[in-house]
Amino acid sequence: MAEHSVDDSAEAGPPIDVPAELTLDILRHSAAHLMASAVVELYPGAQYDVGPATDEGFFYNFRLPEHTHFVEDDLPRIESKMKELAKRRIPFEREVMSRDQARHLFSDLGQPFKVDIIDRMPDDVDSVGIYRTGNFVDLCRGPHVPHSGHLRALKLLRVAGVYWKGDESNEQLQRVYGTAFFDREQLDAFIAQREQARLRDHRRLGVELDLFSFPEEIGSGLALFHPKGGLVRKLMEDYSRQRHEEAGYEFVNSPHITKEDLFKTSGHLQWYADGMFPPMELDGGTRYYLKPMNCPFHILIYASRQRSYRELPLRMFEFGSVYRYEKSGVVHGLTRVRGMTQDDAHIFCSKAQMGDELRSLLQFVLDLLRDYGLSDFFLELQTKPEGKAFGTDEEWAEATDALRAAAVAMDLPLVLDEGGGTFYAPKISVQARDAIGRTWQLSTIQVDFMLPQRFDLHYIEADGTQARPIMIHRALFGSVERFFGILLEHYAGHFPLWLAPVQVEIVPVQDDAPEVLQYAAVLRDTLRAAGLRANVGDKPGARMQARIRDAVKQKVPYVVVVGRNDVERGDGVVNLRVTQTGAQEDVAVPELVQRMVREVAERSSG
RNA sequence: GCCCAAGUAGCUCAGAGGUAGAGCAACGCCUUGGUAAGGCGUAGGCCGUGGGUUCAAUUCCCACCUUGGGCUCCA
C-alpha cells in the first residue's frame, strides 16, 4: 500500500559499521545504490537524491539532465545494466570522511541533493560515511552487501513523479521503484503475490461479477451499483441498520445540499473547502454546497429543540451520501471516490458519559466488523493537525486522552499518528488486515468539543442549569462503497453465503426434459421459500458442464446438479457442489435447506 | 493538482497514414450431455471526445475527458 514518506535517515547520520548479518533491508538498500549507479552510467549528468529500502523493495529519486525523463520502457535497460554490474561483483567500499570533505566531493560531482543533505545534518555531525560502488559514489551510513554479486534477484517495478522532500510546493523528481530478494525463488513468489493481488482487485471483480461500474458519462469517482452489487450492498446495509437499532441508535435523514452558511458555521469552508465541490449559485445569489460531511445536519436536528440530560446519549444514524472533491490523481475504484455513502452517526452526550460511550462504541465497532469477516485489527490514534484546526490545546488534549483511554481498553495494538486528526477533532482509526495481509483504514471515531461550541449546543442538566454536550462522530464502514471494495478484495469475490448475491445455482442435467426442469423449479422454490437466493439458469442450449463453469466463475457459493436420475429415484437427495473447493456430496433437500439457512444466520465466512 | 503511461466490439487484446481483426461473451440453429468451455453460424466498432497536419487520420500533432502506476491528500 502506501509507501513511506521520503526517508533519508540512511544518509543523514554518522556511518555504521559492518552489520552482524545481512538483512533484506541492507540488500535492498544496496540494490538502490546499484540502480543509481546504473542510472548514472546510462544517463550521464543524472543527479540522485535519496534511495532507501521500503517494505516492498527500494527506490531512488533522480533528476535527469536537460528535461529528459524516464519512461516505463527505460526500466528494462536500467535493469540489464544493473545485472551487468552485479555480475562484475563490484565491491561496496566504505569510507569515512569529514563533513567538509564530503561536501566538496559531492559539490565537485555535481550532486546538489547530497550537498543539501550534508548541509541539513545536525551540527554535531562532523564525519560522514561514503560508499563507492565502482565509479558511483553515494553519501551513505550503510551498511551494505560486500559486493554487487549479492544482488541478483532484482526487478524494477515502476517510475513515478515525486515532490522533492515530499512537499507539493517543491520541484518534482522522478522516482524509480524496484525490489530485490536474496534469491530468485523469493522474487518469483513476490511476483506471484502481486498477480494474486491483481486477480482480487475489486475493480476487476466488479466487472467480472457485474457488481458496479464507473461510466465515463457520470464523471470520475462516481460509481453505479448494478443489481448484484446493489443486492450485496443492501444486505450489508440491512444488517448494519439492524445492529444499530439494537444498539440504541435512532435513524435520521438529511439532504445532499445546503446553503453555505451552514458550512461557515461548522468551519468546513474555512478548513475543508479544498475537499468540497464548488458551490452552485441561485438567482438571489445564495450559494449552495454539496455536503462533504453529515455532521452539521445532525447537529441541527439536535438543536431543533431544547434537550434534557435525560435524552443523552442521543445517537443519530444515517446512511448519508456525501461528495468530496478529490484531486483527479487520487480517485481509485471504490476505495477513493467523489461520491459516497457514509454509515455515519453522531452521538451527543455529556462529558461524564464520554468514557463509557467510547468504550462501548469501540466494542460495537469491532464486533460488527467481525461479523463482516474481518478479525485482525489495530488502532491508530490521530491527534491535532497543527495549524489546520480550531480549539485550544487543552481541549484537544482532553478529547485525545478520552480516545486513548478507550483505545487502550481494547487491548489491541495502538499506533500514534501525530497530526492525523481532522480540523475539529482527534480520532481513532480502526485498521484491519485483509486476507492477504494488507491493511485498510476502516472505522473512525472522533471526539469533538469544537462543533458543539460553534453551534452553541446545550442541554438542561438535572439541576436546571445549561450544559454543553460533546459529540462523537463515527463511521464503521467508513463509506459503504469503500467497505464494499475492501470486502470484495478480502474475499477475492467469494462472498460468504449471507452476502452472496446468488447463493445456489441449480443446474439441470437435461435442460429439455420437462420433468427435470420441473424438479429444478420446485427445488428452487423450496430454497427461496426458506429465504435463500436460488437460481436456475435460463440460458438455452448451455450444457451442464458449461453452466457449472459459469457458476464457478461467478463465484456462486453452491451448485446443485439435478437430472433425470434424481427424478426417477424420487428420494429427494441431490448432489451439492461447494464451488470454491469443488467438493461434492449427496444431500437430502431438507438438510440442504437447514444447512444453508444456518450458514446464513451465522454469517460464517465459508 | 503534479510526473509517467494507456484508451480499438460487452470483456481481454492484436493491428496499421488508404475508413478494422482474434478469443471469450451475446444472438440463432443443431446437440441432451451426471460435475470447470459440445458443434456450426450470425450480429456487433464515429478505433475516448474535440481541434489540427495531410489528397487521405483510428494511426502523426495539440487540447480535453477517462483509466492505470506513483507523489500529495484522505473514508
XYZ file of C-alpha atoms (C1' of nucleotides) in Angstrom:
681
model
C 0.000 0.000 0.000
C 1.202 3.495 0.803
C 4.919 3.926 0.727
C 6.751 5.740 3.446
C 7.406 9.364 3.002
C 10.896 10.040 1.796
C 13.310 8.738 4.356
C 16.818 9.973 4.110
C 17.846 8.812 7.551
C 20.082 6.246 5.898
C 22.169 9.104 4.671
C 21.752 11.666 7.370
C 23.668 10.201 10.261
C 27.143 9.069 11.117
C 28.369 5.865 9.440
C 27.505 2.471 10.819
C 29.964 -0.394 10.994
C 29.602 -3.667 9.163
C 26.430 -5.442 10.308
C 26.310 -8.756 12.074
C 24.030 -10.199 9.461
C 22.795 -9.378 6.019
C 19.163 -8.302 6.218
C 16.706 -7.775 3.416
C 16.779 -4.040 4.099
C 20.519 -3.955 3.631
C 20.242 -5.960 0.440
C 17.613 -3.614 -0.908
C 19.446 -0.505 0.076
C 22.456 -1.857 -1.777
C 20.203 -2.589 -4.733
C 19.118 1.056 -4.658
C 22.776 2.068 -4.909
C 23.286 -0.331 -7.754
C 20.316 1.135 -9.566
C 21.572 4.672 -9.071
C 24.923 3.504 -10.316
C 23.312 2.067 -13.452
C 21.283 5.223 -13.993
C 24.324 7.456 -13.676
C 26.134 5.332 -16.232
C 23.239 5.333 -18.670
C 22.260 8.958 -18.135
C 25.411 10.999 -17.587
C 24.682 14.054 -15.506
C 21.835 12.428 -13.616
C 21.504 13.754 -10.094
C 20.466 11.429 -7.330
C 18.534 12.359 -4.242
C 17.687 9.629 -1.712
C 17.255 5.913 -2.139
C 16.086 3.920 0.866
C 14.736 0.408 1.254
C 10.979 0.160 1.718
C 8.596 -2.564 2.863
C 8.250 -3.738 -0.695
C 11.690 -3.068 -2.106
C 13.533 0.144 -2.683
C 13.503 3.325 -4.707
C 15.787 6.091 -5.721
C 14.865 9.637 -6.682
C 16.540 11.266 -9.654
C 16.705 14.457 -11.608
C 17.797 13.790 -15.164
C 19.676 16.415 -17.159
C 18.023 18.751 -19.633
C 14.400 17.883 -19.174
C 14.884 14.261 -20.103
C 12.879 11.822 -18.069
C 12.340 8.136 -17.591
C 9.548 6.313 -19.304
C 8.429 2.805 -18.380
C 10.300 1.435 -21.361
C 13.582 2.589 -19.851
C 13.262 0.156 -16.959
C 14.431 -2.968 -18.819
C 17.505 -1.077 -19.971
C 18.350 0.031 -16.451
C 17.646 -3.426 -15.131
C 20.011 -5.083 -17.601
C 22.684 -2.589 -16.727
C 22.199 -3.449 -13.061
C 22.518 -7.143 -13.824
C 25.643 -6.484 -15.778
C 27.123 -4.547 -12.842
C 26.018 -7.272 -10.449
C 27.896 -9.889 -12.424
C 31.096 -7.938 -12.064
C 30.979 -8.341 -8.285
C 31.900 -4.733 -7.715
C 32.754 -4.156 -4.060
C 30.803 -1.706 -1.911
C 33.655 0.247 -0.395
C 33.069 2.248 2.735
C 34.951 5.352 3.552
C 34.598 7.841 6.371
C 35.474 11.429 5.705
C 34.960 14.787 7.281
C 31.766 16.586 6.625
C 33.632 19.313 4.759
C 35.470 16.868 2.577
C 32.224 15.130 1.682
C 30.589 18.409 0.883
C 33.370 19.243 -1.550
C 33.258 15.784 -3.050
C 29.559 15.944 -3.899
C 29.790 19.555 -4.907
C 32.512 18.595 -7.402
C 30.444 15.662 -8.602
C 27.536 17.989 -9.338
C 25.224 16.352 -6.823
C 23.308 19.190 -5.168
C 20.875 16.879 -3.367
C 23.717 15.273 -1.471
C 25.193 18.653 -0.631
C 21.804 19.684 0.693
C 21.582 16.592 2.873
C 25.015 17.293 4.291
C 24.050 20.898 4.999
C 20.917 19.791 6.795
C 22.731 17.394 9.113
C 22.767 18.282 12.801
C 25.655 20.487 13.902
C 27.326 17.783 15.964
C 27.907 15.568 12.948
C 31.431 16.117 11.734
C 32.210 12.961 9.828
C 30.063 11.109 7.331
C 30.058 7.814 5.500
C 30.663 7.430 1.793
C 30.120 4.312 -0.223
C 31.738 3.653 -3.556
C 30.475 1.076 -5.998
C 32.749 1.232 -8.997
C 32.501 4.784 -10.268
C 29.379 5.514 -8.285
C 29.758 7.441 -5.049
C 26.978 7.927 -2.554
C 26.617 9.592 0.771
C 25.546 6.760 2.982
C 25.917 5.472 6.503
C 25.430 1.944 5.237
C 25.668 -0.870 5.844
C 25.838 -2.645 2.520
C 26.429 -6.004 0.946
C 30.142 -6.741 0.390
C 29.884 -6.659 -3.395
C 27.312 -6.344 -6.151
C 27.352 -10.079 -6.811
C 24.868 -10.436 -3.954
C 22.310 -8.505 -5.954
C 20.936 -10.987 -8.412
C 17.218 -11.329 -7.717
C 16.214 -7.863 -8.865
C 13.257 -6.314 -10.553
C 12.433 -2.717 -11.369
C 8.766 -2.025 -10.865
C 7.694 1.437 -11.972
C 8.576 5.078 -12.358
C 6.771 7.850 -10.566
C 6.923 11.572 -10.131
C 7.596 12.647 -6.575
C 7.980 16.011 -4.927
C 11.410 16.737 -3.574
C 11.276 16.084 0.179
C 7.644 15.126 -0.294
C 6.498 18.726 -0.407
C 3.966 19.669 -3.033
C 5.479 23.111 -3.468
C 8.871 21.668 -4.374
C 10.146 20.620 -7.747
C 9.153 17.182 -8.918
C 11.775 14.484 -9.247
C 11.443 11.082 -10.801
C 11.468 8.011 -8.641
C 12.244 4.537 -9.869
C 10.856 1.731 -7.755
C 12.326 -1.734 -7.666
C 12.618 -4.701 -5.428
C 15.296 -7.191 -4.526
C 15.424 -10.522 -2.754
C 18.071 -12.929 -1.597
C 17.224 -15.393 -4.296
C 15.217 -15.925 -7.407
C 12.532 -18.059 -5.713
C 11.629 -15.261 -3.320
C 11.437 -12.813 -6.175
C 9.191 -15.169 -8.115
C 6.981 -15.545 -5.050
C 6.764 -11.774 -4.822
C 5.721 -11.541 -8.450
C 3.151 -14.294 -7.921
C 1.803 -12.447 -4.889
C 1.366 -9.313 -6.959
C -0.507 -11.368 -9.502
C -2.779 -12.647 -6.715
C -3.474 -9.083 -5.639
C -4.257 -8.191 -9.234
C -6.717 -11.064 -9.534
C -8.586 -9.938 -6.459
C -8.576 -6.274 -7.440
C -12.105 -5.081 -6.729
C -12.219 -3.051 -9.921
C -11.630 -6.180 -11.950
C -14.030 -8.283 -9.874
C -16.643 -5.558 -10.126
C -16.712 -6.027 -13.882
C -16.416 -9.805 -13.856
C -19.166 -10.300 -11.307
C -21.317 -7.491 -12.719
C -21.428 -5.620 -9.419
C -20.726 -1.987 -10.278
C -19.220 0.283 -12.888
C -17.788 3.743 -13.363
C -19.232 5.075 -16.614
C -17.289 7.910 -18.107
C -20.580 9.716 -18.718
C -21.059 10.276 -14.991
C -17.636 11.524 -14.080
C -14.569 10.413 -12.239
C -15.005 8.747 -8.873
C -18.750 8.224 -9.165
C -19.967 4.632 -9.074
C -23.030 2.885 -10.372
C -24.117 -0.222 -8.489
C -25.658 -2.901 -10.696
C -28.387 -5.266 -9.421
C -25.968 -7.802 -7.925
C -23.770 -5.163 -6.352
C -26.858 -3.351 -5.185
C -28.097 -6.507 -3.524
C -24.839 -7.111 -1.677
C -24.836 -3.509 -0.620
C -28.419 -3.761 0.612
C -27.529 -6.851 2.658
C -24.598 -5.024 4.188
C -26.739 -2.021 4.999
C -29.695 -4.016 6.301
C -27.556 -5.842 8.804
C -25.858 -2.644 9.839
C -29.233 -0.950 10.384
C -30.411 -3.869 12.459
C -27.350 -3.759 14.680
C -27.551 -0.015 15.092
C -31.170 -0.236 16.058
C -30.305 -2.815 18.685
C -27.522 -0.585 19.966
C -29.852 2.310 20.630
C -29.355 4.450 17.556
C -32.137 6.482 16.004
C -32.403 6.963 12.271
C -32.321 10.371 10.692
C -32.058 11.757 7.183
C -30.582 14.882 5.691
C -30.377 16.454 2.217
C -27.367 16.390 -0.105
C -27.032 20.159 -0.477
C -27.186 23.097 1.827
C -26.681 26.833 1.975
C -23.139 27.965 2.527
C -23.795 29.498 5.921
C -24.110 26.086 7.485
C -20.593 25.193 6.399
C -19.317 28.579 7.509
C -20.628 27.913 10.982
C -19.241 24.398 11.034
C -15.841 25.577 9.828
C -15.851 23.412 6.727
C -15.451 26.388 4.429
C -12.530 27.572 6.493
C -10.718 24.257 6.812
C -12.186 21.826 4.357
C -13.041 23.900 1.262
C -10.380 22.096 -0.800
C -12.283 18.880 -0.301
C -15.610 20.342 -1.397
C -17.211 20.684 -4.802
C -17.553 24.290 -5.914
C -20.841 25.937 -4.965
C -23.890 26.450 -7.141
C -25.314 29.894 -7.074
C -29.045 30.552 -7.174
C -30.786 33.590 -8.674
C -30.737 35.587 -5.480
C -27.011 34.956 -5.145
C -27.405 32.361 -2.425
C -24.700 29.735 -2.628
C -25.386 26.055 -2.060
C -22.818 23.358 -1.460
C -22.901 19.611 -1.809
C -22.247 18.229 1.633
C -18.854 16.620 2.291
C -19.963 15.514 5.757
C -23.208 14.890 7.572
C -22.375 16.293 10.985
C -23.802 19.810 10.628
C -27.179 18.358 9.700
C -27.313 16.054 12.667
C -26.315 18.977 14.819
C -29.314 20.941 13.535
C -31.564 18.029 14.437
C -30.127 18.123 17.928
C -30.600 21.865 18.074
C -34.160 21.735 16.784
C -35.481 21.863 20.318
C -34.311 22.047 23.867
C -32.635 18.879 25.091
C -32.632 17.362 28.552
C -29.842 15.408 30.196
C -32.349 12.552 30.228
C -32.099 12.247 26.433
C -28.358 11.697 26.443
C -26.602 9.912 24.961
C -28.528 10.757 21.833
C -27.354 8.621 18.936
C -28.306 9.627 15.402
C -27.526 7.371 12.495
C -27.744 7.934 8.770
C -26.500 6.335 5.605
C -25.539 9.766 4.406
C -24.390 10.483 0.873
C -21.540 12.929 0.795
C -19.496 14.402 -2.020
C -15.869 15.284 -1.808
C -13.788 16.916 -4.439
C -10.880 14.517 -4.586
C -7.949 15.578 -6.705
C -8.088 13.916 -10.083
C -4.995 11.832 -9.499
C -6.173 10.152 -6.324
C -9.522 8.711 -7.342
C -9.280 4.940 -7.205
C -12.044 2.413 -7.807
C -14.448 2.192 -4.906
C -11.798 2.849 -2.294
C -11.354 6.507 -3.191
C -14.403 8.109 -4.742
C -16.000 11.526 -5.056
C -19.492 10.461 -4.118
C -20.001 8.036 -1.266
C -22.380 6.926 1.415
C -21.142 7.002 4.958
C -22.633 4.855 7.670
C -22.432 7.946 9.760
C -23.608 8.588 13.268
C -23.241 11.341 15.799
C -23.552 10.725 19.468
C -24.394 13.668 21.662
C -23.547 13.067 25.282
C -22.251 14.678 28.414
C -18.572 14.708 29.240
C -19.293 12.353 32.095
C -20.780 9.821 29.700
C -17.988 10.137 27.168
C -15.670 7.438 28.517
C -18.297 4.716 28.776
C -19.772 5.674 25.462
C -16.405 5.446 23.719
C -15.583 2.068 25.201
C -18.909 0.516 24.291
C -18.732 2.152 20.894
C -15.325 0.683 20.130
C -16.545 -2.720 21.194
C -19.595 -2.281 18.979
C -17.404 -1.311 16.026
C -15.109 -4.290 16.369
C -17.979 -6.740 16.875
C -19.738 -5.501 13.791
C -16.609 -5.597 11.636
C -16.027 -9.170 12.783
C -19.494 -10.059 11.550
C -18.415 -8.927 8.102
C -15.467 -11.288 8.243
C -12.622 -9.050 9.351
C -10.827 -10.035 12.513
C -7.277 -8.731 12.503
C -7.262 -5.174 13.801
C -5.082 -2.470 15.151
C -5.899 1.052 16.221
C -4.408 4.360 15.282
C -4.702 7.477 17.390
C -4.686 10.629 15.307
C -4.031 13.922 17.023
C -4.466 17.620 16.377
C -3.300 18.747 12.932
C -1.186 21.742 13.856
C -2.252 24.885 12.069
C -5.213 23.203 10.461
C -7.668 23.074 13.311
C -9.506 25.257 15.774
C -9.784 24.955 19.524
C -7.278 25.124 22.334
C -4.559 22.581 23.011
C -6.197 21.824 26.378
C -9.472 20.866 24.755
C -7.674 18.739 22.220
C -5.654 17.051 24.922
C -8.785 16.170 26.852
C -10.542 14.737 23.808
C -7.400 12.863 22.784
C -6.958 11.410 26.265
C -10.530 10.134 26.233
C -9.901 8.401 22.945
C -6.605 6.978 24.094
C -8.165 5.562 27.241
C -10.869 3.822 25.234
C -8.338 2.509 22.743
C -6.057 1.136 25.432
C -9.007 -0.685 26.993
C -9.451 -2.652 23.767
C -6.192 -4.468 24.206
C -5.267 -4.048 20.574
C -2.034 -2.658 19.145
C -2.195 1.117 19.172
C -0.063 3.365 17.000
C 0.182 7.125 17.108
C -0.385 9.295 14.059
C 0.692 12.737 15.164
C -1.334 15.445 13.468
C -3.618 12.986 11.696
C -6.894 14.256 13.151
C -9.494 16.375 11.386
C -9.923 20.113 11.836
C -12.500 19.716 14.599
C -11.436 16.548 16.454
C -8.819 13.915 17.161
C -9.747 10.400 16.143
C -9.194 6.710 16.478
C -8.955 4.829 13.210
C -9.655 1.139 13.200
C -7.299 -0.551 10.791
C -7.966 -4.052 9.559
C -5.732 -6.555 7.851
C -7.354 -8.417 4.996
C -6.949 -11.988 3.779
C -3.618 -11.268 2.098
C -2.241 -9.108 4.858
C -2.881 -5.644 3.520
C -4.097 -3.056 5.981
C -7.047 -0.779 5.383
C -8.291 2.132 7.370
C -11.930 1.452 8.129
C -13.788 2.992 11.014
C -13.077 6.358 12.505
C -14.213 7.639 15.868
C -13.789 11.298 16.675
C -14.304 13.122 19.945
C -15.409 16.620 19.173
C -15.566 19.546 21.614
C -15.498 22.116 18.821
C -18.686 21.839 16.825
C -20.954 21.877 19.898
C -19.355 25.217 20.726
C -19.598 26.607 17.226
C -23.261 25.656 17.016
C -23.812 26.660 20.632
C -25.398 23.374 21.600
C -26.595 22.717 25.095
C -28.868 20.624 27.223
C -30.572 21.175 30.545
C -28.838 19.496 33.447
C -30.602 17.773 36.334
C -30.104 20.901 38.410
C -31.713 23.084 35.772
C -28.525 24.701 34.521
C -27.370 24.670 30.916
C -24.530 22.396 29.907
C -22.579 21.840 26.706
C -22.743 18.351 25.189
C -19.828 16.802 23.412
C -20.106 14.987 20.105
C -18.732 11.689 18.979
C -18.542 11.314 15.228
C -18.189 7.790 13.965
C -18.415 5.735 10.798
C -17.866 1.980 10.880
C -17.557 1.046 7.256
C -16.069 4.450 6.628
C -18.005 4.558 3.436
C -20.235 1.836 2.110
C -18.514 1.976 -1.259
C -15.044 1.688 0.165
C -16.018 -1.056 2.580
C -17.680 -2.920 -0.266
C -14.473 -2.736 -2.279
C -12.372 -3.869 0.661
C -14.657 -6.818 1.405
C -14.664 -7.773 -2.250
C -10.865 -7.937 -2.211
C -10.741 -9.581 1.197
C -12.979 -12.379 -0.049
C -11.473 -12.345 -3.546
C -15.038 -12.149 -4.838
C -16.135 -15.220 -2.870
C -18.655 -13.501 -0.641
C -19.737 -15.520 2.370
C -23.130 -17.093 1.934
C -25.063 -14.360 3.707
C -23.693 -11.738 1.320
C -23.559 -13.747 -1.906
C -25.907 -12.251 -4.489
C -26.758 -15.739 -5.774
C -26.338 -18.420 -3.124
C -27.179 -21.584 -5.052
C -27.169 -22.240 -8.743
C -29.320 -25.177 -9.711
C -28.086 -26.924 -12.827
C -30.370 -29.298 -14.722
C -28.528 -32.134 -16.413
C -31.045 -32.373 -19.222
C -32.373 -28.926 -19.919
C -35.041 -30.060 -22.376
C -36.616 -32.704 -20.174
C -39.780 -31.170 -18.678
C -39.685 -33.416 -15.630
C -36.102 -32.366 -14.864
C -36.861 -28.681 -15.331
C -39.921 -29.089 -13.158
C -37.818 -30.779 -10.494
C -35.277 -27.962 -10.645
C -38.014 -25.328 -10.408
C -39.566 -26.996 -7.370
C -36.169 -27.184 -5.692
C -35.552 -23.523 -6.454
C -38.913 -22.563 -4.972
C -38.262 -24.662 -1.875
C -34.954 -22.890 -1.331
C -36.487 -19.494 -1.993
C -39.296 -20.208 0.437
C -36.576 -20.673 3.062
C -35.252 -17.211 2.223
C -32.353 -18.436 0.114
C -31.308 -16.871 -3.157
C -31.516 -19.789 -5.563
C -31.335 -19.582 -9.314
C -31.932 -21.856 -12.283
C -30.110 -20.613 -15.335
C -32.307 -19.925 -18.330
C -29.600 -19.932 -20.922
C -30.874 -22.280 -23.652
C -28.576 -24.906 -25.052
C -25.938 -24.496 -22.369
C -24.620 -27.851 -21.322
C -24.402 -28.845 -17.710
C -20.626 -28.502 -17.689
C -20.790 -25.001 -19.082
C -23.395 -23.985 -16.504
C -21.242 -25.293 -13.690
C -18.307 -23.424 -15.060
C -20.301 -20.208 -15.291
C -21.480 -20.606 -11.697
C -17.901 -21.165 -10.563
C -16.706 -18.114 -12.456
C -19.499 -16.068 -10.963
C -18.348 -17.373 -7.563
C -21.791 -18.655 -6.606
C -21.085 -20.496 -3.332
C -23.074 -23.655 -4.063
C -24.124 -25.554 -7.157
C -26.791 -28.239 -7.076
C -26.953 -30.569 -10.066
C -30.251 -32.330 -10.694
C -31.090 -34.728 -13.516
C -33.272 -37.500 -14.733
C -31.719 -39.962 -12.276
C -32.773 -37.851 -9.328
C -36.280 -37.506 -10.655
C -36.570 -41.245 -11.198
C -35.095 -42.122 -7.820
C -37.560 -39.751 -6.188
C -35.818 -39.785 -2.797
C -35.239 -36.032 -2.606
C -31.482 -36.414 -2.485
C -29.488 -34.034 -4.693
C -25.840 -33.521 -5.381
C -24.249 -30.456 -3.832
C -21.040 -28.953 -5.072
C -19.088 -26.474 -2.992
C -17.896 -24.099 -5.645
C -14.740 -22.813 -4.050
C -13.287 -26.238 -3.318
C -15.005 -28.354 -5.965
C -16.048 -30.854 -3.265
C -19.225 -32.795 -3.953
C -21.643 -34.635 -1.763
C -25.158 -36.066 -1.854
C -27.557 -34.387 0.482
C -31.311 -34.564 1.156
C -33.116 -31.326 0.319
C -34.418 -30.567 3.843
C -30.921 -30.956 5.209
C -29.534 -28.764 2.465
C -32.022 -26.041 3.331
C -31.276 -26.328 7.018
C -27.540 -26.161 6.493
C -27.662 -23.152 4.251
C -30.098 -21.275 6.449
C -27.816 -21.886 9.385
C -24.755 -20.782 7.461
C -26.513 -17.555 6.538
C -27.646 -16.948 10.099
C -24.137 -17.492 11.430
C -22.652 -15.219 8.797
C -19.794 -17.641 8.533
C -17.118 -16.898 6.027
C -17.418 -20.214 4.221
C -3.362 19.160 -8.906
C 1.727 17.108 -10.362
C 5.098 13.072 -13.076
C 4.813 8.764 -16.379
C 1.757 5.629 -19.295
C -2.826 3.953 -21.638
C -7.887 4.457 -24.093
C -9.656 -0.199 -30.740
C -16.515 -4.919 -30.127
C -19.694 -6.212 -23.502
C -14.520 -8.376 -21.668
C -9.119 -9.484 -22.823
C -6.171 -7.815 -26.576
C -3.855 -7.644 -31.937
C -3.308 -4.134 -35.975
C -1.713 -0.297 -39.427
C -1.103 7.000 -42.892
C -5.533 4.292 -47.692
C -12.305 4.332 -43.268
C -10.510 -2.671 -38.869
C -9.245 -8.194 -36.626
C -8.941 -12.595 -32.863
C -10.609 -15.242 -28.500
C -14.379 -15.194 -24.890
C -19.349 -13.084 -24.023
C -24.262 -12.051 -26.878
C -27.865 -13.973 -30.514
C -29.710 -18.251 -33.840
C -29.719 -23.422 -35.278
C -28.026 -28.369 -34.219
C -26.524 -31.360 -29.948
C -29.325 -33.742 -24.317
C -24.731 -34.062 -22.145
C -24.028 -36.575 -14.328
C -19.946 -32.130 -12.245
C -14.877 -26.185 -14.803
C -15.906 -24.400 -22.023
C -20.244 -29.619 -27.452
C -20.635 -28.020 -32.830
C -21.876 -24.616 -36.729
C -23.426 -19.883 -37.911
C -24.973 -14.535 -37.190
C -24.599 -9.898 -35.462
C -21.710 -6.392 -33.021
C -16.974 -0.754 -33.684
C -17.717 7.605 -35.017
C -10.719 2.856 -33.063
C -12.394 8.054 -25.723
C -14.021 13.499 -27.283
C -12.795 17.990 -29.968
C -9.407 20.503 -32.975
C -5.018 20.466 -36.351
C -1.430 18.367 -40.248
C -2.458 15.547 -44.879
C -5.218 14.095 -51.244
C -6.411 10.741 -47.168
C -6.143 10.142 -39.890
C -8.445 5.244 -35.891
C -2.847 5.620 -36.932
C 1.023 11.792 -36.776
C 0.445 16.629 -33.600
C -2.342 19.580 -29.729
C -6.088 20.108 -26.070
C -9.687 17.904 -23.084
C -12.142 13.577 -20.781
C -11.479 8.788 -18.601
C -8.292 4.975 -16.723
C -3.662 2.814 -14.586
C 1.098 3.352 -11.519
C 3.115 6.847 -8.142
C 3.554 11.839 -5.312
C 0.446 14.770 -2.273
C -4.195 14.097 0.290
C -7.858 11.023 2.635
C -13.353 7.340 4.287
